[in-house]
Amino acid sequence: MTSFDTTSARLSPLQAVIFDWAGTLVDFGSLAPTQIFVEAFATFGITITLAQARGPMGLSKWDHIHQLLKEESIAAQWQQVFGRAPADADVDAIYARFMPMQIAKVGEFSAPIAGAVETLQWLRANGLKVGSCSGYPREVLDQLLPRAAAAGIAPDHVVAGDELPAGGRPGPFMALANVLALGIGDVRACVKVDDTVPGIAEGRNAGMWTVGLSLSGNEVGYSPEEFAKAPQQEVEDRVAAAQARLKNAGAHHVVRSVAELPRVLAQMAAGMRAGRMPG
């Protein structure tokens, strides 16, 4: 069930919306990568918390691991276990351990977030193209995409976090690759939608409008079961903190989930017709 009217809207001059995947279109709470980071580090005798695992979310997975190993408490554990500071070769080793575990698990977290299917249908009915990019490597996306498509989530283009020589987030490269693939004439006519700080930075660096998602993704981090049982005040407190982080990262708008996106897009389009542009 969605919270918007599915009748047509005037979205000109917007041309495309570019979505993140986990925590944005699928996998409420962005759970698939988080637990696997914990498990992959554990195989090396290193204990990290779910909160620590969530910290760099939105980066490509190699960069995510690299960032975790820079964290003082994790680096200290590595020094204690291995007698030296972590190096890039250690990132490679953890990544090699992480990848098969992530490939095996990602399909279990492919369910669309409520409203995602209807939102994509609404965008296409109103003439917008649908792009996407992810911190997931292509091998992981190859497992996720067929399941997501069977459930109704099939963007026009997908860019993986490991397939561009220029790199991933927070750089603009994956978002701009979507612009090229979709044939968009003006980056200012694109909207980047993401649940992470690096994902918002990606959109801003690409010169796009950005919309942050506070409740459904990494910043709040509830599983669907946890969300159903959570006290209302706790939910509101977490959402407020997530909204603040996403706004501080530069999000032009923040909503709870993709189900609320159509209302914001209509506002953006009206603003653009009045002369406002992302900045």
PDB file of C-alpha atoms in Angstrom, residues 1-4 6 19 24-26 28 111-123 151-153 213 216 257-262:
ATOM      1  CA  MET A   1       0.000   0.000   0.000  1.00  0.00           C
ATOM      2  CA  THR A   2       1.383   3.422  -0.952  1.00  0.00           C
ATOM      3  CA  SER A   3       0.737   6.867   0.387  1.00  0.00           C
ATOM      4  CA  PHE A   4       0.314   8.682  -2.922  1.00  0.00           C
ATOM      5  CA  THR A   6      -1.362   7.147  -8.675  1.00  0.00           C
ATOM      6  CA  PHE A  19      17.801   4.841  -7.180  1.00  0.00           C
ATOM      7  CA  THR A  24      15.925   2.134  -1.000  1.00  0.00           C
ATOM      8  CA  LEU A  25      14.129  -0.194  -3.441  1.00  0.00           C
ATOM      9  CA  VAL A  26      14.612  -3.560  -1.713  1.00  0.00           C
ATOM     10  CA  PHE A  28      14.006  -2.777   4.256  1.00  0.00           C
ATOM     11  CA  ALA A 111      11.854  -8.241  -1.232  1.00  0.00           C
ATOM     12  CA  PRO A 112      10.711  -4.810  -2.459  1.00  0.00           C
ATOM     13  CA  ILE A 113      10.214  -2.088   0.121  1.00  0.00           C
ATOM     14  CA  ALA A 114       6.528  -1.189   0.455  1.00  0.00           C
ATOM     15  CA  GLY A 115       5.556   1.229  -2.291  1.00  0.00           C
ATOM     16  CA  ALA A 116       8.630   0.642  -4.462  1.00  0.00           C
ATOM     17  CA  VAL A 117       6.883  -1.305  -7.216  1.00  0.00           C
ATOM     18  CA  GLU A 118       4.042   1.203  -7.404  1.00  0.00           C
ATOM     19  CA  THR A 119       6.463   4.134  -7.424  1.00  0.00           C
ATOM     20  CA  LEU A 120       8.391   2.748 -10.406  1.00  0.00           C
ATOM     21  CA  GLN A 121       5.126   2.148 -12.246  1.00  0.00           C
ATOM     22  CA  TRP A 122       4.033   5.706 -11.478  1.00  0.00           C
ATOM     23  CA  LEU A 123       7.311   7.170 -12.717  1.00  0.00           C
ATOM     24  CA  ALA A 151       8.856  -9.012  -7.745  1.00  0.00           C
ATOM     25  CA  GLY A 152       8.367  -5.937  -9.961  1.00  0.00           C
ATOM     26  CA  ILE A 153      11.617  -3.981  -9.438  1.00  0.00           C
ATOM     27  CA  LEU A 213      15.179   8.039   2.761  1.00  0.00           C
ATOM     28  CA  SER A 216      13.583   2.326   5.219  1.00  0.00           C
ATOM     29  CA  SER A 257      10.557   5.725   2.209  1.00  0.00           C
ATOM     30  CA  VAL A 258      10.246   5.494  -1.544  1.00  0.00           C
ATOM     31  CA  ALA A 259       6.458   5.359  -1.156  1.00  0.00           C
ATOM     32  CA  GLU A 260       6.516   9.107  -0.382  1.00  0.00           C
ATOM     33  CA  LEU A 261       8.659  10.030  -3.376  1.00  0.00           C
ATOM     34  CA  PRO A 262       5.924  11.034  -5.893  1.00  0.00           C
TER      35      PRO A 262
END
